[in-house]
PDB file of C-alpha atoms in Angstrom:
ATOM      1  CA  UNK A 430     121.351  88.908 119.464  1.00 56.00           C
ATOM      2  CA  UNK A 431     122.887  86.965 116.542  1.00 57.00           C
ATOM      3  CA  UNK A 432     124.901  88.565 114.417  1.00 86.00           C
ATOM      4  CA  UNK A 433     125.812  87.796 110.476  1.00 92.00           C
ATOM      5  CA  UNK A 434     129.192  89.217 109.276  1.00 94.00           C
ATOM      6  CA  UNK A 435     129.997  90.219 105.995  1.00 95.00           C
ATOM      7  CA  UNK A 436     133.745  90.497 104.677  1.00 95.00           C
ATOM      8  CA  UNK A 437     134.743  92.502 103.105  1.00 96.00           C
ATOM      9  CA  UNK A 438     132.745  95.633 103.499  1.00 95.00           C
ATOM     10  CA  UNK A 439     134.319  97.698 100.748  1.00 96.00           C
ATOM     11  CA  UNK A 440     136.058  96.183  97.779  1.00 97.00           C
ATOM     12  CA  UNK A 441     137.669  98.118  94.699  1.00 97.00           C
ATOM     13  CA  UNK A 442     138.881  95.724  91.954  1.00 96.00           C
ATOM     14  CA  UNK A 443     140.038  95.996  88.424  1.00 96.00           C
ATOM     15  CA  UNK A 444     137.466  94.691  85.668  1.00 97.00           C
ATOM     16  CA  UNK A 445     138.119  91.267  84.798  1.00 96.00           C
ATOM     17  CA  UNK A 446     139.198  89.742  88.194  1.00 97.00           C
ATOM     18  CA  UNK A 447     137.455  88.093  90.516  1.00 97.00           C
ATOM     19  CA  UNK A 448     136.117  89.466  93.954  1.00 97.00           C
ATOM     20  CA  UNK A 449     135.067  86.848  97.293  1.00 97.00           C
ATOM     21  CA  UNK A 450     132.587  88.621  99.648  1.00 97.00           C
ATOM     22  CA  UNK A 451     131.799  85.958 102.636  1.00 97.00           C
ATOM     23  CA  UNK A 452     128.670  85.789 104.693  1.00 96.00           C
ATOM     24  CA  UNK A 453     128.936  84.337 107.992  1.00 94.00           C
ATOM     25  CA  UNK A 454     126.987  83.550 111.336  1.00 91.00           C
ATOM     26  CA  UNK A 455     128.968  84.035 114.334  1.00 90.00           C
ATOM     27  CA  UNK A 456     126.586  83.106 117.067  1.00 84.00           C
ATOM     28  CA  UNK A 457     124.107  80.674 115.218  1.00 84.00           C
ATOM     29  CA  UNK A 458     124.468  77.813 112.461  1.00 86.00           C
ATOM     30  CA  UNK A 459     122.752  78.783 109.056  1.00 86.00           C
ATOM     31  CA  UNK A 460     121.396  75.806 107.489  1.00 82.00           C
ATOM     32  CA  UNK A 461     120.518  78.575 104.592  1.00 88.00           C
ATOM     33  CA  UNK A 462     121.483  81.945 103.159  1.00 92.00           C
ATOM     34  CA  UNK A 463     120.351  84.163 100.733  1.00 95.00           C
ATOM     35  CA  UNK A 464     122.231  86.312  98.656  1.00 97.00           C
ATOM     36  CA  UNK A 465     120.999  89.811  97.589  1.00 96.00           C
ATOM     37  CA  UNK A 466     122.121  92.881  95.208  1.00 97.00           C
ATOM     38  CA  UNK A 467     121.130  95.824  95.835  1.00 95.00           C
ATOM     39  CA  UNK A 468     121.837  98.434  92.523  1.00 94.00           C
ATOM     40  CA  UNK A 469     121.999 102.343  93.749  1.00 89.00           C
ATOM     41  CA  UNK A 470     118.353 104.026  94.685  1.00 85.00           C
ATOM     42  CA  UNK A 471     116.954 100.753  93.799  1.00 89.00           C
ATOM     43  CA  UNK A 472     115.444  97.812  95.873  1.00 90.00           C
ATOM     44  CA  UNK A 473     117.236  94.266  97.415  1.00 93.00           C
ATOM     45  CA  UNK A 474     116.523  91.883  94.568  1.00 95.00           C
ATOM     46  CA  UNK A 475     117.436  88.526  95.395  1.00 95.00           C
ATOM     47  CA  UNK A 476     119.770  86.312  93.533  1.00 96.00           C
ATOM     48  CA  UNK A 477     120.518  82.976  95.008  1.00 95.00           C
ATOM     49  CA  UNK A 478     119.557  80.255  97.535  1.00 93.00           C
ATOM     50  CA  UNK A 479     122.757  79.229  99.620  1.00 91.00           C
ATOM     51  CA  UNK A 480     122.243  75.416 101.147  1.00 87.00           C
ATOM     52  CA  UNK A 481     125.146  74.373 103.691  1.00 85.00           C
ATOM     53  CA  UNK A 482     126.673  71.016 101.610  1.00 84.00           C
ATOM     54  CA  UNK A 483     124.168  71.792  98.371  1.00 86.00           C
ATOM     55  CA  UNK A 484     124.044  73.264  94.928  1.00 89.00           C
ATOM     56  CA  UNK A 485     123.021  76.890  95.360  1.00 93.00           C
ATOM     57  CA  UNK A 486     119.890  77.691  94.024  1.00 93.00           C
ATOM     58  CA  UNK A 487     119.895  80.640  91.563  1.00 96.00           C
ATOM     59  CA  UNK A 488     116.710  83.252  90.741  1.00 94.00           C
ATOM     60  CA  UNK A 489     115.953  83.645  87.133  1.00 93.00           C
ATOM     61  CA  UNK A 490     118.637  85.720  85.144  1.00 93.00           C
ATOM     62  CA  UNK A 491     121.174  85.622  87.424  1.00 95.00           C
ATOM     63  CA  UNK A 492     124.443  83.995  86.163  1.00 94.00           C
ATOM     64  CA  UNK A 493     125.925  80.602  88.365  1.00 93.00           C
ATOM     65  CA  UNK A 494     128.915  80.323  86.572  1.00 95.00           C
ATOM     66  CA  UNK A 495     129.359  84.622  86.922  1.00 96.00           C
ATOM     67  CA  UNK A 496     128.120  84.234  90.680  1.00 97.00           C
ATOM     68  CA  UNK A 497     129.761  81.425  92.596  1.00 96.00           C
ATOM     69  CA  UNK A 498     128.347  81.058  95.555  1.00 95.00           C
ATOM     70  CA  UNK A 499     129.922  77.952  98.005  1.00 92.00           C
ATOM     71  CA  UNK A 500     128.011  77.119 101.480  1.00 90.00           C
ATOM     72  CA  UNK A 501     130.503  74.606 102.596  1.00 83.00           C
ATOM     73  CA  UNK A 502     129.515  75.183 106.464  1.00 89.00           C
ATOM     74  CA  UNK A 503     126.700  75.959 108.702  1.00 88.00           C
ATOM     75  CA  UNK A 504     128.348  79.126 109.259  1.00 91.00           C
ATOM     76  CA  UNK A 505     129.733  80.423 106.109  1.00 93.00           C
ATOM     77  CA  UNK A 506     128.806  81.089 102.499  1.00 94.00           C
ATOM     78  CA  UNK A 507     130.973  82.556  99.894  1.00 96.00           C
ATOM     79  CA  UNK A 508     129.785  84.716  97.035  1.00 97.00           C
ATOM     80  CA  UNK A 509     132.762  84.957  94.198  1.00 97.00           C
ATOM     81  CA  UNK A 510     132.031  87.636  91.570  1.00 97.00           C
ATOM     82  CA  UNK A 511     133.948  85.827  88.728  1.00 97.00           C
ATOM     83  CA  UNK A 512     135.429  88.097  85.751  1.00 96.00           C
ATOM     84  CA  UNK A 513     133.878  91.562  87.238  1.00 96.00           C
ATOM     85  CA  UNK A 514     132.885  93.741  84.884  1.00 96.00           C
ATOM     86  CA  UNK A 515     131.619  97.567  85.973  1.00 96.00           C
ATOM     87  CA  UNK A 516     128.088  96.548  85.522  1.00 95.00           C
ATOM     88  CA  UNK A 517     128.531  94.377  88.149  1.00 96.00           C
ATOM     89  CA  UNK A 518     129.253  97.017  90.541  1.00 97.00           C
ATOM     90  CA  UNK A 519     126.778  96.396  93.694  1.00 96.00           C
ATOM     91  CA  UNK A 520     126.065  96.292  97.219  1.00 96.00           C
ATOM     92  CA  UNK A 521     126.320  92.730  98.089  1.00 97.00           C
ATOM     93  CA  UNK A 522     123.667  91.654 100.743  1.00 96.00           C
ATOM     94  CA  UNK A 523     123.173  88.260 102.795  1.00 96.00           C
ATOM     95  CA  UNK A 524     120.893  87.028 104.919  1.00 94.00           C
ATOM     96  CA  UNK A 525     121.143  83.359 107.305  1.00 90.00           C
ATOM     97  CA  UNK A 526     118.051  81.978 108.434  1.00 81.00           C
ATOM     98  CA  UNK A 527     118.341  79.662 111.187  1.00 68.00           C
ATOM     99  CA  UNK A 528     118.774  76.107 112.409  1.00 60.00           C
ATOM    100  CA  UNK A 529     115.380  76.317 113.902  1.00 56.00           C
ATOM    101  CA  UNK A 530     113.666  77.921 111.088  1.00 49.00           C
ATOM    102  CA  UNK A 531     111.418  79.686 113.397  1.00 51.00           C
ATOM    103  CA  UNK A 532     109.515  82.964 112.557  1.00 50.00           C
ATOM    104  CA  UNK A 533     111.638  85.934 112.714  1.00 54.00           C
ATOM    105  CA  UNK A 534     115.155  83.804 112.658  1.00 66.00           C
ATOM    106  CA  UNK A 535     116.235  85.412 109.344  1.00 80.00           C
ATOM    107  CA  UNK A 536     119.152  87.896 110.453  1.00 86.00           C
ATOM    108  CA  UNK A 537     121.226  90.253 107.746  1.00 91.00           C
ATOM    109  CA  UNK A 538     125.114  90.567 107.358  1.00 93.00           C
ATOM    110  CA  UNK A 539     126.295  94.700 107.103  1.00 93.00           C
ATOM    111  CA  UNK A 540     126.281  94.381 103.183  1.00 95.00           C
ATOM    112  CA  UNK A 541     129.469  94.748 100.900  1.00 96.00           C
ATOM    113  CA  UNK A 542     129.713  96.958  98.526  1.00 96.00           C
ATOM    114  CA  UNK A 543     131.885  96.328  95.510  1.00 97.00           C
ATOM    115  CA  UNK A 544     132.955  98.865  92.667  1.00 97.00           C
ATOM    116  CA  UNK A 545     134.793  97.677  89.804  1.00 97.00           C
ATOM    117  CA  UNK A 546     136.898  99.973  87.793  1.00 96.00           C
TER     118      UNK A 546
ATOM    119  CA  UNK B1433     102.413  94.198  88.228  1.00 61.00           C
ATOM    120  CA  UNK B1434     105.063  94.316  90.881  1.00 68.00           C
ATOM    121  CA  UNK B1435     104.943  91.542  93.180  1.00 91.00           C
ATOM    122  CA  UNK B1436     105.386  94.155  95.982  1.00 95.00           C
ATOM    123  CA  UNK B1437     104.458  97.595  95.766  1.00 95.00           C
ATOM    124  CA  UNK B1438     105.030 100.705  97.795  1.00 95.00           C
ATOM    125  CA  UNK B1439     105.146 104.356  97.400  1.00 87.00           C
ATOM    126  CA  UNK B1440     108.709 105.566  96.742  1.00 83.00           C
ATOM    127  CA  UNK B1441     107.711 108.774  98.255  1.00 84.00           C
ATOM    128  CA  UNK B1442     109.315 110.927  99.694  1.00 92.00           C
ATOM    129  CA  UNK B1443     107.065 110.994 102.710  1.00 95.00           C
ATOM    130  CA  UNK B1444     107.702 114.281 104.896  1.00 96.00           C
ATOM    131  CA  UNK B1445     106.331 114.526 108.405  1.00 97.00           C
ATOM    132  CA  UNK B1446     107.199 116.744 111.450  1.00 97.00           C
ATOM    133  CA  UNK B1447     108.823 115.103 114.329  1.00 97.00           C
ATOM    134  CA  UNK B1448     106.369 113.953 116.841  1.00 97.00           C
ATOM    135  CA  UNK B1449     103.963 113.158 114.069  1.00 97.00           C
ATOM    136  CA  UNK B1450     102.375 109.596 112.606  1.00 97.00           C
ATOM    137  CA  UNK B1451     104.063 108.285 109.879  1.00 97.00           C
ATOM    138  CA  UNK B1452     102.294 105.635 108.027  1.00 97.00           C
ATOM    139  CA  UNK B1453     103.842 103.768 105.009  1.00 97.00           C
ATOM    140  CA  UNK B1454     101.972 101.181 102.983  1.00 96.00           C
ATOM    141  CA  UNK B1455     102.532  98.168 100.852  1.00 97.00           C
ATOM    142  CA  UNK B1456     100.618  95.535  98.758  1.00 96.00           C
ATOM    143  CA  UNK B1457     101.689  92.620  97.105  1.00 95.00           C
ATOM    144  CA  UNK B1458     100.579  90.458  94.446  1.00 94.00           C
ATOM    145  CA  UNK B1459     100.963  86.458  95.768  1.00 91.00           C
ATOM    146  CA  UNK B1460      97.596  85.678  98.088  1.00 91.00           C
ATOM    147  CA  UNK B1461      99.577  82.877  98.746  1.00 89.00           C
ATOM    148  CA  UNK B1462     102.581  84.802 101.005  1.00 91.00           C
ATOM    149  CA  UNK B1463     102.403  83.959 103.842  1.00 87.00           C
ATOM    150  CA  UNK B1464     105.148  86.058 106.225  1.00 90.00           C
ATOM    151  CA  UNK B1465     105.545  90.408 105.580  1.00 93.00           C
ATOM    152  CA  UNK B1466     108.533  92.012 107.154  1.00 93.00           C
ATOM    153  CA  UNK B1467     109.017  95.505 107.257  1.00 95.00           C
ATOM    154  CA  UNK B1468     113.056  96.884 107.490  1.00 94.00           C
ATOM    155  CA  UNK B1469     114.646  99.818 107.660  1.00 95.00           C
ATOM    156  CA  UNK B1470     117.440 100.861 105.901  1.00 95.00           C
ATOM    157  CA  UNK B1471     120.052 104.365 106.129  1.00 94.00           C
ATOM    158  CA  UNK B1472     122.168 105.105 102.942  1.00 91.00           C
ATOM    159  CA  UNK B1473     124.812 103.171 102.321  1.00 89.00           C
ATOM    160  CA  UNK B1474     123.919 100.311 105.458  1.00 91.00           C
ATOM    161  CA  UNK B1475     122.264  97.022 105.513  1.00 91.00           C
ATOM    162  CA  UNK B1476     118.083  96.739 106.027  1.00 92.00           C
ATOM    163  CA  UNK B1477     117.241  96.293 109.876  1.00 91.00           C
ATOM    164  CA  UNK B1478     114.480  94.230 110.628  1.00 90.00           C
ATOM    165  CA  UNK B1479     111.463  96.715 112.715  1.00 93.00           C
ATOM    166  CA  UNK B1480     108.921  94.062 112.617  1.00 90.00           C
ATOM    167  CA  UNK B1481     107.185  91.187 111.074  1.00 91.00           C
ATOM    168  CA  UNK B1482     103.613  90.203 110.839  1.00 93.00           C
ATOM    169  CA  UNK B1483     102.225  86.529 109.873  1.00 90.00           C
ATOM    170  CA  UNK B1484      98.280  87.027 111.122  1.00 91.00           C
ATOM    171  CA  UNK B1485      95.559  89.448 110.108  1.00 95.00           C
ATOM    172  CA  UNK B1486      95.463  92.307 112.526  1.00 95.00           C
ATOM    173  CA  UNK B1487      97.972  94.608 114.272  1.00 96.00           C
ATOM    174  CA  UNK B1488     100.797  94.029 115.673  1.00 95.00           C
ATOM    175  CA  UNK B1489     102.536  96.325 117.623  1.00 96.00           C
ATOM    176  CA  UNK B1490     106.546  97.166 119.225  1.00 94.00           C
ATOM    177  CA  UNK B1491     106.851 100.189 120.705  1.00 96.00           C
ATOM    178  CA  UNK B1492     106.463 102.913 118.460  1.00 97.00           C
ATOM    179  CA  UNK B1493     106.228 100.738 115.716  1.00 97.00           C
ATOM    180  CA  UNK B1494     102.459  99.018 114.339  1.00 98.00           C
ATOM    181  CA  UNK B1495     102.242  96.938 111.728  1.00 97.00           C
ATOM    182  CA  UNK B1496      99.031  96.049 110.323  1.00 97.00           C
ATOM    183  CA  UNK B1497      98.006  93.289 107.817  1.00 97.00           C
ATOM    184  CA  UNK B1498      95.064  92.750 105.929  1.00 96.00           C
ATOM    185  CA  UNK B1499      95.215  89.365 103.765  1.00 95.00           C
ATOM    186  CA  UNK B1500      92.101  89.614 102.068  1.00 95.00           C
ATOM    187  CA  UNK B1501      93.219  93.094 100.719  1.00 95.00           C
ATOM    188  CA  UNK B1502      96.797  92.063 100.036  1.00 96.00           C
ATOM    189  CA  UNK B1503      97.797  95.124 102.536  1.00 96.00           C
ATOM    190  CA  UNK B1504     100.515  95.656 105.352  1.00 97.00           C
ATOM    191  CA  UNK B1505     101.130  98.392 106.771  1.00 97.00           C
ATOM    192  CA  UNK B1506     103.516 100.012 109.662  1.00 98.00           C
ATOM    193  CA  UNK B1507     102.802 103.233 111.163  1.00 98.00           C
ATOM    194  CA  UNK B1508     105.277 105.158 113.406  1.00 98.00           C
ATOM    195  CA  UNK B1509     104.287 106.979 116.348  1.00 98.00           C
ATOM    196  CA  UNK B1510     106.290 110.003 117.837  1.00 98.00           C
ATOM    197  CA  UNK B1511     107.892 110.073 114.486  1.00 98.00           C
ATOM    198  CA  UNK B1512     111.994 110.884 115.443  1.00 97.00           C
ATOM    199  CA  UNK B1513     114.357 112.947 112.795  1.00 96.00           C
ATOM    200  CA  UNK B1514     116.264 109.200 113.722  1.00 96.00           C
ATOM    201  CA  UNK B1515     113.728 107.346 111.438  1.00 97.00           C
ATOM    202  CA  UNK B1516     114.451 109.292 108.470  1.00 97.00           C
ATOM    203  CA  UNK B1517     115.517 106.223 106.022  1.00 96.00           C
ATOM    204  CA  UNK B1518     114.251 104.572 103.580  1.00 96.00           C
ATOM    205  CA  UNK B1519     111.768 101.658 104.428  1.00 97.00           C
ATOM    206  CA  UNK B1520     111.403  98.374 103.193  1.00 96.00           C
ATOM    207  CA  UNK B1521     108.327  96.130 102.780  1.00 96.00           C
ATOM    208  CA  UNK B1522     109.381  92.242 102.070  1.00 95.00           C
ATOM    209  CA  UNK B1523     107.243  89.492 101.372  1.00 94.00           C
ATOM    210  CA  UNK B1524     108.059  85.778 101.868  1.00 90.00           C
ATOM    211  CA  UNK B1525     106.007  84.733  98.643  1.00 80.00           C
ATOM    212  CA  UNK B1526     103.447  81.072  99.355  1.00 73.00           C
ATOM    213  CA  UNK B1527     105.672  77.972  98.102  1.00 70.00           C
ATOM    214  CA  UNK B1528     108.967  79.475  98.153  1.00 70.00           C
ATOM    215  CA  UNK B1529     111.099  78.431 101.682  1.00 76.00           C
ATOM    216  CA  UNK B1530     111.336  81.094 104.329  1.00 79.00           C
ATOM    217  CA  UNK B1531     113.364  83.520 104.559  1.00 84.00           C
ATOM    218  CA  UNK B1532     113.367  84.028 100.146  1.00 88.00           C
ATOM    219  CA  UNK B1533     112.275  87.392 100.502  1.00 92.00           C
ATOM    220  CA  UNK B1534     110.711  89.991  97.334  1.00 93.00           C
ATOM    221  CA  UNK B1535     111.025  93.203  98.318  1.00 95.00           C
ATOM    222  CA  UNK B1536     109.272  96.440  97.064  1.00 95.00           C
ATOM    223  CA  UNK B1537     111.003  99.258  96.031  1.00 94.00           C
ATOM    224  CA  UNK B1538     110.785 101.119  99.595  1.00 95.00           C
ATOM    225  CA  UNK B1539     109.751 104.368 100.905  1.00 96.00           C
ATOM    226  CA  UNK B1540     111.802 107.480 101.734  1.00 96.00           C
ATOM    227  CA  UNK B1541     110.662 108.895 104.622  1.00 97.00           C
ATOM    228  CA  UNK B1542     111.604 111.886 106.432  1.00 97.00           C
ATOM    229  CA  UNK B1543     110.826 113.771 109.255  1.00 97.00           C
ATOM    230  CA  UNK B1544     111.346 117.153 110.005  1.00 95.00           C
ATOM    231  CA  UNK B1545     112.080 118.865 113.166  1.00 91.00           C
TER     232      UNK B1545
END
């Protein structure tokens, strides 16, 4: 079945850098992706609409300038956690829907899971 | 109101048992319910998703939707100590594009030998 990949799975940074997680679709092409946080013992809450060769679409209180998100390719989106802050300590989530766009054609990547220090 | 809502739980059941976990959700306009499961510390996995009124089922899994109620369900058969996770309702809210899903705030479920 198709398979989204998330890299990296674990990441440990110091506060104020920056962090990359990328998102990508190894046996498919993603026209879009979505981009999820998940805070502990809570729910996925969605943050941002990734378009391959578009602007990314972000959900109400969620940074763009803190979140850059960059879908350059039908197989890859990047999420860049600029100037991480502990707060900002997450598990990272995305999700690729399809070409198609058929029902069901929504697959997730293994998550990442970032702690700042 | 939450847009989706389920019990957090934790729902306990012996193994061999029904489990049945339920959700409702706010938009009459959603149009696509998925329900996932999801072990600490991993990424949700899709069980099933439901688009028409009525049941649907996948083995040991049913899901059930009822529009006019602003209800889906999934019920597990021959409940396994394997399902023990937490599990996920998601809606893909009317007017949004698909695959933009809400999620509630999932249901711990465990079963018991």
């Amino acid at each position: 079945g198709a398979v989204v990949s998330q890299h990296p799975s674990r990441v440990i940074c110091k506060s104020g850098t920056s962090v990359k997680i990328e998102c990508r679709s190894l046996d498919f092409q993603a026209t879009t992706m979505f981009w999820y946080r998940q805070f502990p013992k809570q729910s996925l809450m969605l943050m941002a609409t990734s378009n391959e060769g578009s602007k990314a679409t972000y959900e109400q209180g969620v940074e763009k300038d803190k979140f850059l998100i960059n879908h350059a390719s039908l197989t890859l989106s990047t999420l860049t956690v600029t100037s991480a802050h502990p707060e900002d300590s997450s598990f990272y989530i995305c999700s690729a829907r399809g070409t198609s766009g058929g029902s069901g054609e929504l697959f997730f990547g293994e998550g990442s899971r970032l702690t700042v220090l | 109101q939450k847009e989706v809502e389920q019990n957090s739980g934790p729902l306990s059941v012996p193994e061999g048992a029904i489990a049945s976990l339920n959700c409702t959700y706010s938009d009459r306009g959603s149009q696509s319910f998925f329900w996932y499961r999801q072990y600490s510390g991993k990424s949700p996995e899709l069980i099933m998703f439901i688009y028409s009124n009525g049941d649907k089922e996948d083995g040991r899994f049913t899901a059930q939707l009822n529009k006019a109620s602003q209800y889906v369900s999934l019920l597990i058969r021959d409940s396994q100590p394997s399902d023990s996770a937490t599990y996920l309702c998601a809606v893909n809210p009317g007017g949004t594009s698909y695959g933009k899903l809400t999620f509630g705030q999932g249901t711990i479920l465990t079963v018991h030998p």
